[in-house]
Amino acid sequence: EHSRGFGLYAFEIDERALYLGRAIGSTLGERVRSQCRSLGAKRWDAVILHERCRIHVLHIHEPHWPWAAAFETFLIREFRFPVNDRVS
């Protein structure tokens, strides 16, 4: 069910979050699938191809979708995930 919703997602290895993203214009399932197919960048490939890579999703219910972008920006600024290149 969460794959059809909207919200935030994170890629982690060994309980360390390395990348945080949001799914607002597309569903969590669509966005995560797209990220998993986006190979070609050295740092990203090291995460996505790692055997212990895990994906976590935070489903945000409909009336609160607009908060996903603000929450993503706050978390990236606060925790400085090593694979996030920019703050949205």
CSV table of C-alpha atoms in Angstrom, one decimal:
chain,number,residue,atom,x,y,z
A,1,GLU,CA,0.0,0.0,0.0
A,2,HIS,CA,2.8,2.5,0.8
A,3,SER,CA,4.2,2.1,-2.7
A,4,ARG,CA,1.1,3.9,-4.1
A,5,GLY,CA,1.3,6.7,-1.6
A,6,PHE,CA,3.5,9.8,-1.2
A,7,GLY,CA,6.2,10.7,1.3
A,8,LEU,CA,9.9,10.3,2.1
A,9,TYR,CA,12.3,7.5,1.5
A,10,ALA,CA,15.8,6.8,2.6
A,11,PHE,CA,18.5,4.4,1.5
A,12,GLU,CA,20.7,3.0,4.3
A,13,ILE,CA,23.6,0.6,4.8
A,14,ASP,CA,24.3,-0.9,8.2
A,15,GLU,CA,21.8,1.4,9.9
A,16,ARG,CA,23.4,4.5,8.5
A,17,ALA,CA,21.1,6.6,6.3
A,18,LEU,CA,23.0,7.8,3.2
A,19,TYR,CA,20.4,9.3,1.0
A,20,LEU,CA,17.0,10.9,1.7
A,21,GLY,CA,14.5,11.7,-1.0
A,22,ARG,CA,10.8,12.6,-1.4
A,23,ALA,CA,8.0,11.3,-3.6
A,24,ILE,CA,5.4,13.9,-4.2
A,25,GLY,CA,4.9,14.2,-8.0
A,26,SER,CA,5.2,10.4,-8.3
A,27,THR,CA,4.4,7.7,-5.8
A,28,LEU,CA,6.9,6.2,-3.4
A,29,GLY,CA,7.0,3.0,-5.5
A,30,GLU,CA,7.6,4.9,-8.8
A,31,ARG,CA,10.3,7.1,-7.2
A,32,VAL,CA,12.1,4.4,-5.4
A,33,ARG,CA,12.1,2.2,-8.6
A,34,SER,CA,13.5,5.1,-10.5
A,35,GLN,CA,16.3,5.6,-8.0
A,36,CYS,CA,17.1,1.9,-8.1
A,37,ARG,CA,17.5,2.1,-11.9
A,38,SER,CA,19.6,5.3,-11.9
A,39,LEU,CA,23.1,3.8,-12.2
A,40,GLY,CA,26.2,5.5,-13.5
A,41,ALA,CA,27.3,7.8,-10.6
A,42,LYS,CA,30.1,6.3,-8.6
A,43,ARG,CA,28.8,7.4,-5.1
A,44,TRP,CA,25.2,6.4,-5.9
A,45,ASP,CA,26.2,3.0,-7.4
A,46,ALA,CA,28.2,2.2,-4.2
A,47,VAL,CA,24.9,2.6,-2.3
A,48,ILE,CA,22.4,1.1,-4.5
A,49,LEU,CA,24.5,-2.0,-5.5
A,50,HIS,CA,25.6,-2.7,-1.9
A,51,GLU,CA,24.3,-6.1,-0.7
A,52,ARG,CA,23.2,-4.6,2.7
A,53,CYS,CA,21.4,-1.6,1.2
A,54,ARG,CA,17.9,-1.1,2.7
A,55,ILE,CA,15.2,1.2,1.7
A,56,HIS,CA,12.9,2.8,4.3
A,57,VAL,CA,9.7,4.8,3.5
A,58,LEU,CA,7.7,7.3,5.4
A,59,HIS,CA,4.1,7.4,4.0
A,60,ILE,CA,2.6,10.8,4.4
A,61,HIS,CA,-1.2,10.8,4.2
A,62,GLU,CA,-3.0,13.0,1.7
A,63,PRO,CA,-3.8,16.2,3.5
A,64,HIS,CA,-0.2,16.5,4.7
A,65,TRP,CA,1.6,15.8,1.4
A,66,PRO,CA,2.9,19.4,1.0
A,67,TRP,CA,4.8,19.0,4.3
A,68,ALA,CA,7.0,16.2,2.7
A,69,ALA,CA,9.2,18.8,0.8
A,70,ALA,CA,9.7,20.9,3.9
A,71,PHE,CA,10.4,17.8,6.0
A,72,GLU,CA,12.9,16.5,3.4
A,73,THR,CA,14.8,19.9,3.3
A,74,PHE,CA,14.9,20.1,7.1
A,75,LEU,CA,16.2,16.5,7.5
A,76,ILE,CA,18.9,17.0,4.8
A,77,ARG,CA,20.1,20.2,6.4
A,78,GLU,CA,20.1,18.7,9.9
A,79,PHE,CA,21.7,15.4,9.1
A,80,ARG,CA,23.7,16.0,6.0
A,81,PHE,CA,23.2,12.7,4.3
A,82,PRO,CA,26.5,11.9,2.5
A,83,VAL,CA,25.0,11.1,-0.9
A,84,ASN,CA,22.5,14.0,-1.1
A,85,ASP,CA,24.1,16.6,-3.3
A,86,ARG,CA,21.7,19.4,-2.8
A,87,VAL,CA,19.1,20.7,-0.4
A,88,SER,CA,15.7,21.0,-2.1
